[in-house]
PDB file of C-alpha atoms in Angstrom:
ATOM      1  CA  MET A 782      36.061  35.660  46.525  1.00  0.00           C
ATOM      2  CA  LEU A 783      37.814  37.261  49.517  1.00  0.00           C
ATOM      3  CA  GLU A 784      36.785  35.987  52.989  1.00  0.00           C
ATOM      4  CA  CYS A 785      36.442  38.524  55.803  1.00  0.00           C
ATOM      5  CA  PRO A 786      38.713  37.565  58.740  1.00  0.00           C
ATOM      6  CA  LYS A 787      36.155  38.938  61.234  1.00  0.00           C
ATOM      7  CA  CYS A 788      32.716  37.802  60.056  1.00  0.00           C
ATOM      8  CA  GLY A 789      33.570  35.260  57.380  1.00  0.00           C
ATOM      9  CA  TYR A 790      31.564  37.005  54.637  1.00  0.00           C
ATOM     10  CA  ASP A 791      32.691  36.247  51.046  1.00  0.00           C
ATOM     11  CA  ASN A 792      33.493  39.556  49.398  1.00  0.00           C
ATOM     12  CA  GLU A 793      34.017  40.179  45.701  1.00  0.00           C
ATOM     13  CA  LEU A 794      37.572  40.511  44.539  1.00  0.00           C
ATOM     14  CA  GLY A 795      38.677  44.137  44.459  1.00  0.00           C
ATOM     15  CA  ARG A 796      36.982  45.253  47.707  1.00  0.00           C
ATOM     16  CA  ILE A 797      39.156  46.749  50.453  1.00  0.00           C
ATOM     17  CA  PHE A 798      36.587  46.663  53.284  1.00  0.00           C
ATOM     18  CA  CYS A 799      34.079  43.916  54.107  1.00  0.00           C
ATOM     19  CA  HIS A 800      30.684  44.538  52.535  1.00  0.00           C
ATOM     20  CA  GLN A 801      28.951  43.179  55.654  1.00  0.00           C
ATOM     21  CA  CYS A 802      30.894  44.332  58.704  1.00  0.00           C
ATOM     22  CA  GLY A 803      33.298  46.968  57.358  1.00  0.00           C
ATOM     23  CA  GLN A 804      36.451  45.115  58.517  1.00  0.00           C
ATOM     24  CA  LYS A 805      39.506  45.850  56.402  1.00  0.00           C
ATOM     25  CA  LEU A 806      40.281  42.907  54.218  1.00  0.00           C
ATOM     26  CA  ASP A 807      43.682  41.233  53.879  1.00  0.00           C
ATOM     27  CA  ILE A 808      44.344  41.268  50.158  1.00  0.00           C
ATOM     28  CA  ASN A 809      47.494  39.228  50.765  1.00  0.00           C
ATOM     29  CA  GLN A 810      45.364  36.161  51.248  1.00  0.00           C
ATOM     30  CA  ILE A 811      44.489  36.214  47.537  1.00  0.00           C
ATOM     31  CA  LYS A 812      46.504  33.431  45.914  1.00  0.00           C
ATOM     32  CA  PRO A 813      46.808  32.257  42.337  1.00  0.00           C
ATOM     33  CA  PRO A 814      45.359  28.782  41.536  1.00  0.00           C
ATOM     34  CA  SER A 815      48.908  27.398  41.305  1.00  0.00           C
ATOM     35  CA  ARG A 816      49.379  28.225  44.993  1.00  0.00           C
ATOM     36  CA  GLY A 817      46.056  26.927  46.230  1.00  0.00           C
ATOM     37  CA  GLY A 818      43.811  29.857  45.334  1.00  0.00           C
ATOM     38  CA  LYS A 819      40.300  29.424  43.934  1.00  0.00           C
ATOM     39  CA  SER A 820      40.008  29.054  40.164  1.00  0.00           C
ATOM     40  CA  LEU A 821      37.622  31.346  38.230  1.00  0.00           C
ATOM     41  CA  ARG A 822      37.381  28.864  35.373  1.00  0.00           C
ATOM     42  CA  LYS A 823      34.014  27.491  36.572  1.00  0.00           C
ATOM     43  CA  LYS A 824      32.466  30.977  36.595  1.00  0.00           C
ATOM     44  CA  SER A 825      33.774  31.740  33.117  1.00  0.00           C
ATOM     45  CA  SER A 826      32.477  28.369  31.890  1.00  0.00           C
ATOM     46  CA  PHE A 827      29.012  29.192  33.251  1.00  0.00           C
ATOM     47  CA  GLY A 828      29.011  32.499  31.374  1.00  0.00           C
ATOM     48  CA  ALA A 829      30.010  30.791  28.145  1.00  0.00           C
ATOM     49  CA  GLY A 830      27.269  28.191  28.661  1.00  0.00           C
ATOM     50  CA  ARG A 831      24.654  30.932  28.960  1.00  0.00           C
ATOM     51  CA  ALA A 832      25.913  32.560  25.785  1.00  0.00           C
ATOM     52  CA  ILE A 833      25.692  29.253  23.888  1.00  0.00           C
ATOM     53  CA  SER A 834      22.190  28.701  25.245  1.00  0.00           C
ATOM     54  CA  TRP A 835      21.065  32.088  23.971  1.00  0.00           C
ATOM     55  CA  ILE A 836      22.634  31.439  20.546  1.00  0.00           C
ATOM     56  CA  ILE A 837      20.728  28.146  20.303  1.00  0.00           C
ATOM     57  CA  ARG A 838      17.435  29.868  21.256  1.00  0.00           C
ATOM     58  CA  LEU A 839      17.953  32.569  18.661  1.00  0.00           C
ATOM     59  CA  ALA A 840      18.801  29.934  16.008  1.00  0.00           C
ATOM     60  CA  ILE A 841      15.568  28.058  16.803  1.00  0.00           C
ATOM     61  CA  LEU A 842      13.484  31.245  16.668  1.00  0.00           C
ATOM     62  CA  ALA A 843      15.098  32.182  13.331  1.00  0.00           C
ATOM     63  CA  SER A 844      14.364  28.709  11.918  1.00  0.00           C
ATOM     64  CA  VAL A 845      10.728  28.840  13.057  1.00  0.00           C
ATOM     65  CA  GLY A 846      10.348  32.319  11.540  1.00  0.00           C
ATOM     66  CA  TRP A 847      11.835  31.153   8.235  1.00  0.00           C
ATOM     67  CA  MET A 848       9.487  28.116   8.136  1.00  0.00           C
ATOM     68  CA  ILE A 849       6.456  30.343   8.745  1.00  0.00           C
ATOM     69  CA  TYR A 850       7.620  32.637   5.926  1.00  0.00           C
ATOM     70  CA  LEU A 851       7.953  29.685   3.525  1.00  0.00           C
ATOM     71  CA  ILE A 852       4.559  28.244   4.488  1.00  0.00           C
ATOM     72  CA  ALA A 853       2.930  31.643   3.820  1.00  0.00           C
ATOM     73  CA  GLN A 854       4.121  31.705   0.195  1.00  0.00           C
ATOM     74  CA  VAL A 855       1.614  30.890  -2.540  1.00  0.00           C
ATOM     75  CA  PRO A 856       3.501  29.859  -5.704  1.00  0.00           C
ATOM     76  CA  ASP A 857       1.968  30.481  -9.118  1.00  0.00           C
ATOM     77  CA  VAL A 858       0.147  27.462 -10.543  1.00  0.00           C
ATOM     78  CA  LYS A 859       0.248  26.906 -14.285  1.00  0.00           C
ATOM     79  CA  LYS A 860      -3.369  26.628 -15.392  1.00  0.00           C
ATOM     80  CA  ILE A 861      -4.330  23.565 -17.418  1.00  0.00           C
ATOM     81  CA  GLU A 862      -6.646  24.536 -20.249  1.00  0.00           C
ATOM     82  CA  THR A 863      -9.635  22.178 -20.655  1.00  0.00           C
ATOM     83  CA  THR A 864     -12.723  21.930 -22.850  1.00  0.00           C
ATOM     84  CA  ASN A 865     -16.177  20.349 -22.618  1.00  0.00           C
ATOM     85  CA  ALA A 866     -14.987  17.661 -25.013  1.00  0.00           C
ATOM     86  CA  ASP A 867     -12.506  16.574 -22.296  1.00  0.00           C
ATOM     87  CA  LEU A 868     -15.371  15.956 -19.892  1.00  0.00           C
ATOM     88  CA  VAL A 869     -17.355  13.981 -22.445  1.00  0.00           C
ATOM     89  CA  SER A 870     -14.290  11.862 -23.200  1.00  0.00           C
ATOM     90  CA  PHE A 871     -13.649  11.271 -19.465  1.00  0.00           C
ATOM     91  CA  TYR A 872     -17.154   9.942 -18.849  1.00  0.00           C
ATOM     92  CA  LYS A 873     -16.992   7.702 -21.946  1.00  0.00           C
ATOM     93  CA  LYS A 874     -13.736   6.134 -20.777  1.00  0.00           C
ATOM     94  CA  ARG A 875     -14.939   5.747 -17.194  1.00  0.00           C
ATOM     95  CA  ASP A 876     -18.126   3.960 -18.460  1.00  0.00           C
ATOM     96  CA  ALA A 877     -15.936   1.726 -20.658  1.00  0.00           C
ATOM     97  CA  VAL A 878     -13.850   0.661 -17.681  1.00  0.00           C
ATOM     98  CA  GLU A 879     -16.997   0.014 -15.557  1.00  0.00           C
ATOM     99  CA  ASN A 880     -18.532  -2.110 -18.302  1.00  0.00           C
ATOM    100  CA  ALA A 881     -15.331  -4.097 -18.830  1.00  0.00           C
ATOM    101  CA  VAL A 882     -15.099  -4.862 -15.081  1.00  0.00           C
ATOM    102  CA  ALA A 883     -18.786  -5.864 -14.951  1.00  0.00           C
ATOM    103  CA  MET A 884     -18.465  -8.136 -18.040  1.00  0.00           C
ATOM    104  CA  LYS A 885     -14.975  -9.307 -17.098  1.00  0.00           C
ATOM    105  CA  LYS A 886     -13.489  -8.137 -20.405  1.00  0.00           C
ATOM    106  CA  GLU A 887      -9.973  -6.811 -20.769  1.00  0.00           C
ATOM    107  CA  VAL A 888      -9.579  -3.048 -21.246  1.00  0.00           C
ATOM    108  CA  ASN A 889      -6.631  -0.702 -21.375  1.00  0.00           C
ATOM    109  CA  LEU A 890      -7.371   3.044 -21.404  1.00  0.00           C
ATOM    110  CA  SER A 891      -5.472   6.272 -20.848  1.00  0.00           C
ATOM    111  CA  PHE A 892      -7.123   9.292 -19.177  1.00  0.00           C
ATOM    112  CA  SER A 893      -5.409  12.493 -20.273  1.00  0.00           C
ATOM    113  CA  GLN A 894      -4.427  15.254 -17.898  1.00  0.00           C
ATOM    114  CA  THR A 895      -6.986  17.628 -19.413  1.00  0.00           C
ATOM    115  CA  GLU A 896      -9.765  15.005 -19.150  1.00  0.00           C
ATOM    116  CA  VAL A 897      -9.042  14.354 -15.472  1.00  0.00           C
ATOM    117  CA  ASN A 898      -8.838  18.043 -14.601  1.00  0.00           C
ATOM    118  CA  LYS A 899     -12.045  18.902 -16.442  1.00  0.00           C
ATOM    119  CA  PHE A 900     -13.793  16.240 -14.329  1.00  0.00           C
ATOM    120  CA  ILE A 901     -12.143  17.548 -11.123  1.00  0.00           C
ATOM    121  CA  GLY A 902     -13.442  20.978 -12.051  1.00  0.00           C
ATOM    122  CA  THR A 903     -17.043  19.722 -11.820  1.00  0.00           C
ATOM    123  CA  LEU A 904     -16.695  18.909  -8.113  1.00  0.00           C
ATOM    124  CA  LYS A 905     -18.115  21.311  -5.550  1.00  0.00           C
ATOM    125  CA  PHE A 906     -15.887  22.042  -2.601  1.00  0.00           C
ATOM    126  CA  GLU A 907     -17.815  23.725   0.179  1.00  0.00           C
ATOM    127  CA  LYS A 908     -16.084  25.530   2.983  1.00  0.00           C
ATOM    128  CA  PRO A 909     -16.073  23.325   6.114  1.00  0.00           C
ATOM    129  CA  GLU A 910     -18.027  24.539   9.102  1.00  0.00           C
ATOM    130  CA  GLY A 911     -16.936  24.414  12.698  1.00  0.00           C
ATOM    131  CA  LYS A 912     -14.546  25.982  15.175  1.00  0.00           C
ATOM    132  CA  GLY A 913     -11.489  23.821  14.443  1.00  0.00           C
ATOM    133  CA  LEU A 914      -8.806  23.997  11.812  1.00  0.00           C
ATOM    134  CA  ALA A 915     -10.399  23.729   8.378  1.00  0.00           C
ATOM    135  CA  LEU A 916      -9.115  23.693   4.807  1.00  0.00           C
ATOM    136  CA  SER A 917     -11.147  24.924   1.847  1.00  0.00           C
ATOM    137  CA  ALA A 918     -10.153  24.905  -1.836  1.00  0.00           C
ATOM    138  CA  SER A 919     -10.665  27.610  -4.441  1.00  0.00           C
ATOM    139  CA  HIS A 920      -8.558  25.821  -7.080  1.00  0.00           C
ATOM    140  CA  LEU A 921      -7.577  22.196  -7.489  1.00  0.00           C
ATOM    141  CA  GLN A 922      -5.735  20.401 -10.254  1.00  0.00           C
ATOM    142  CA  ILE A 923      -3.797  17.187 -10.921  1.00  0.00           C
ATOM    143  CA  GLU A 924      -0.578  16.954 -12.911  1.00  0.00           C
ATOM    144  CA  PHE A 925       0.854  13.707 -14.276  1.00  0.00           C
ATOM    145  CA  GLU A 926       4.488  12.866 -14.862  1.00  0.00           C
ATOM    146  CA  LYS A 927       6.284   9.608 -15.513  1.00  0.00           C
ATOM    147  CA  ASP A 928       5.301   7.283 -12.606  1.00  0.00           C
ATOM    148  CA  GLU A 929       4.066  10.184 -10.457  1.00  0.00           C
ATOM    149  CA  ALA A 930       0.966  12.290  -9.985  1.00  0.00           C
ATOM    150  CA  THR A 931       0.734  15.620  -8.127  1.00  0.00           C
ATOM    151  CA  ALA A 932      -2.409  17.056  -6.620  1.00  0.00           C
ATOM    152  CA  ILE A 933      -2.322  20.813  -6.102  1.00  0.00           C
ATOM    153  CA  ILE A 934      -4.667  22.823  -3.886  1.00  0.00           C
ATOM    154  CA  VAL A 935      -4.824  26.593  -3.704  1.00  0.00           C
ATOM    155  CA  GLY A 936      -7.310  27.644  -1.060  1.00  0.00           C
ATOM    156  CA  SER A 937      -7.401  28.890   2.507  1.00  0.00           C
ATOM    157  CA  ILE A 938      -6.909  27.548   5.988  1.00  0.00           C
ATOM    158  CA  SER A 939      -9.072  28.914   8.783  1.00  0.00           C
ATOM    159  CA  VAL A 940      -9.869  28.562  12.463  1.00  0.00           C
ATOM    160  CA  GLY A 941     -13.623  29.126  12.825  1.00  0.00           C
ATOM    161  CA  SER A 942     -14.542  32.610  11.644  1.00  0.00           C
ATOM    162  CA  SER A 943     -11.779  34.438  13.492  1.00  0.00           C
ATOM    163  CA  TRP A 944      -8.746  33.649  11.283  1.00  0.00           C
ATOM    164  CA  ASP A 945      -8.287  32.880   7.592  1.00  0.00           C
ATOM    165  CA  LYS A 946      -5.103  32.603   5.518  1.00  0.00           C
ATOM    166  CA  ARG A 947      -4.490  31.807   1.847  1.00  0.00           C
ATOM    167  CA  LEU A 948      -2.673  28.522   1.450  1.00  0.00           C
ATOM    168  CA  TYR A 949      -0.887  26.371  -1.186  1.00  0.00           C
ATOM    169  CA  LEU A 950      -0.603  22.633  -0.848  1.00  0.00           C
ATOM    170  CA  SER A 951       0.831  20.017  -3.180  1.00  0.00           C
ATOM    171  CA  TYR A 952       1.050  16.274  -2.709  1.00  0.00           C
ATOM    172  CA  THR A 953       3.072  14.040  -5.024  1.00  0.00           C
ATOM    173  CA  GLY A 954       2.780  10.250  -5.033  1.00  0.00           C
ATOM    174  CA  THR A 955       3.024   7.095  -7.072  1.00  0.00           C
ATOM    175  CA  PRO A 956      -0.380   5.610  -7.980  1.00  0.00           C
ATOM    176  CA  GLY A 957      -0.786   1.846  -8.232  1.00  0.00           C
ATOM    177  CA  ILE A 958      -2.689  -1.266  -7.191  1.00  0.00           C
ATOM    178  CA  GLU A 959      -1.559  -3.361  -4.247  1.00  0.00           C
ATOM    179  CA  GLY A 960      -3.524  -6.225  -2.709  1.00  0.00           C
ATOM    180  CA  GLY A 961      -6.489  -5.489  -4.967  1.00  0.00           C
ATOM    181  CA  LYS A 962      -6.787  -1.880  -3.803  1.00  0.00           C
ATOM    182  CA  PHE A 963      -5.769   1.468  -5.216  1.00  0.00           C
ATOM    183  CA  VAL A 964      -2.811   3.033  -3.392  1.00  0.00           C
ATOM    184  CA  PHE A 965      -1.042   6.361  -3.640  1.00  0.00           C
ATOM    185  CA  LYS A 966       2.415   6.078  -2.146  1.00  0.00           C
ATOM    186  CA  PRO A 967       3.768   9.455  -0.961  1.00  0.00           C
ATOM    187  CA  VAL A 968       6.875  10.923  -2.617  1.00  0.00           C
ATOM    188  CA  THR A 969       6.920  14.525  -1.466  1.00  0.00           C
ATOM    189  CA  ALA A 970       4.663  17.414  -0.492  1.00  0.00           C
ATOM    190  CA  ARG A 971       4.810  21.156  -0.113  1.00  0.00           C
ATOM    191  CA  ILE A 972       3.066  23.627   2.142  1.00  0.00           C
ATOM    192  CA  GLY A 973       3.621  26.970   0.428  1.00  0.00           C
ATOM    193  CA  ALA A 974       7.295  26.927  -0.494  1.00  0.00           C
ATOM    194  CA  LEU A 975       8.211  24.582   2.380  1.00  0.00           C
ATOM    195  CA  LYS A 976       9.071  21.034   1.347  1.00  0.00           C
ATOM    196  CA  VAL A 977       7.708  18.329   3.638  1.00  0.00           C
ATOM    197  CA  PRO A 978      10.201  15.487   4.198  1.00  0.00           C
ATOM    198  CA  LEU A 979       9.175  12.000   3.098  1.00  0.00           C
ATOM    199  CA  PHE A 980       9.681  10.501   6.554  1.00  0.00           C
ATOM    200  CA  LEU A 981       7.141  13.000   7.929  1.00  0.00           C
ATOM    201  CA  LEU A 982       4.597  12.059   5.252  1.00  0.00           C
ATOM    202  CA  GLU A 983       5.035   8.381   6.063  1.00  0.00           C
ATOM    203  CA  ARG A 984       4.566   8.892   9.811  1.00  0.00           C
ATOM    204  CA  THR A 985       1.684  11.365   9.818  1.00  0.00           C
ATOM    205  CA  ASN A 986      -1.623  11.792   8.019  1.00  0.00           C
ATOM    206  CA  LEU A 987      -1.801  15.558   8.037  1.00  0.00           C
ATOM    207  CA  ILE A 988      -1.250  16.269   4.304  1.00  0.00           C
ATOM    208  CA  GLN A 989      -2.937  13.074   3.179  1.00  0.00           C
ATOM    209  CA  GLY A 990      -5.907  13.758   5.471  1.00  0.00           C
ATOM    210  CA  TRP A 991      -6.529  17.189   3.962  1.00  0.00           C
ATOM    211  CA  PHE A 992      -6.518  15.803   0.408  1.00  0.00           C
ATOM    212  CA  GLU A 993      -8.784  12.918   1.420  1.00  0.00           C
ATOM    213  CA  GLN A 994     -11.131  15.455   2.958  1.00  0.00           C
ATOM    214  CA  LEU A 995     -11.384  17.390  -0.286  1.00  0.00           C
ATOM    215  CA  PHE A 996     -11.619  14.307  -2.524  1.00  0.00           C
ATOM    216  CA  GLY A 997     -14.265  12.728  -0.325  1.00  0.00           C
ATOM    217  CA  GLN A 998     -16.823  13.001  -3.146  1.00  0.00           C
ATOM    218  CA  LEU A 999     -14.967  10.516  -5.354  1.00  0.00           C
ATOM    219  CA  ASN A1000     -16.348   7.347  -3.795  1.00  0.00           C
ATOM    220  CA  ASP A1001     -17.482   5.886  -7.157  1.00  0.00           C
ATOM    221  CA  GLU A1002     -14.097   6.577  -8.742  1.00  0.00           C
ATOM    222  CA  LYS A1003     -12.290   4.989  -5.773  1.00  0.00           C
ATOM    223  CA  ARG A1004     -14.493   1.893  -6.050  1.00  0.00           C
ATOM    224  CA  LEU A1005     -13.742   1.607  -9.748  1.00  0.00           C
ATOM    225  CA  LEU A1006      -9.992   1.984  -9.213  1.00  0.00           C
ATOM    226  CA  ASN A1007     -10.130  -0.747  -6.600  1.00  0.00           C
ATOM    227  CA  SER A1008     -11.613  -3.046  -9.228  1.00  0.00           C
ATOM    228  CA  VAL A1009      -8.958  -2.675 -11.977  1.00  0.00           C
ATOM    229  CA  THR A1010      -5.738  -4.572 -12.381  1.00  0.00           C
ATOM    230  CA  SER A1011      -3.251  -1.727 -12.668  1.00  0.00           C
ATOM    231  CA  VAL A1012      -3.059   2.074 -12.439  1.00  0.00           C
ATOM    232  CA  SER A1013       0.016   4.037 -13.432  1.00  0.00           C
ATOM    233  CA  ALA A1014       0.977   7.639 -14.176  1.00  0.00           C
ATOM    234  CA  ASP A1015       2.527   8.567 -17.473  1.00  0.00           C
ATOM    235  CA  THR A1016       3.496  11.924 -18.977  1.00  0.00           C
ATOM    236  CA  GLN A1017       0.297  14.018 -18.765  1.00  0.00           C
ATOM    237  CA  ALA A1018      -1.905  10.885 -18.497  1.00  0.00           C
ATOM    238  CA  LEU A1019      -3.214   8.183 -16.159  1.00  0.00           C
ATOM    239  CA  ALA A1020      -3.188   4.655 -17.574  1.00  0.00           C
ATOM    240  CA  VAL A1021      -5.844   2.250 -16.291  1.00  0.00           C
ATOM    241  CA  LYS A1022      -5.884  -1.474 -17.146  1.00  0.00           C
ATOM    242  CA  TYR A1023      -8.277  -4.268 -16.338  1.00  0.00           C
ATOM    243  CA  LYS A1024      -7.561  -7.920 -17.062  1.00  0.00           C
ATOM    244  CA  PRO A1025      -9.873 -10.658 -15.666  1.00  0.00           C
TER     245      PRO A1025
END
């Protein structure tokens, strides 16, 4: 800045006459920083700081946009073919486990992936009512792998009657018995094509809560699983054991 010798107004560098009073400025008073003049480094630093701030904002907006895009994806789900015989077999095995627990007799049974999914297919999932955020399912299936089980929901998420969006959810965990109760320890989850980190699953109940909401009809099955000695996932099967 260049100070006016008459009124003291700080004029921008490059002016010949004072912007405020019109006095001719003495450009000879401009000195380089090495001779006591004012440094422009602070001003340049401020400009660079604003540029970095805008870059960070744009990066955050781009990340949020990319996350929304991934969440909106609905991957194809490989359909598991089932038959009525699978349902008959499921009920027979469930009754066998119930009788063994009641009579305190050892039993060790394996429920196949097709048997479990045929049973799941008999459940009726009604669309929740209300003005809040609600999840409804049009397709649900369970897949078993070594030590892990994955529940998959294809449905829609809505806010009252004003907004509705198709949605894919998957929740993978390790089934087991701890302290005499059935547990399902989280491993991973997906919303659309977006992978949910394990630490987020362990600290929140958002994904688990939605699945518990949809599986709320399985009270008898939960009670039975709480009564057995061990539950474990195997390749395309769920192994259930009871030993008094």
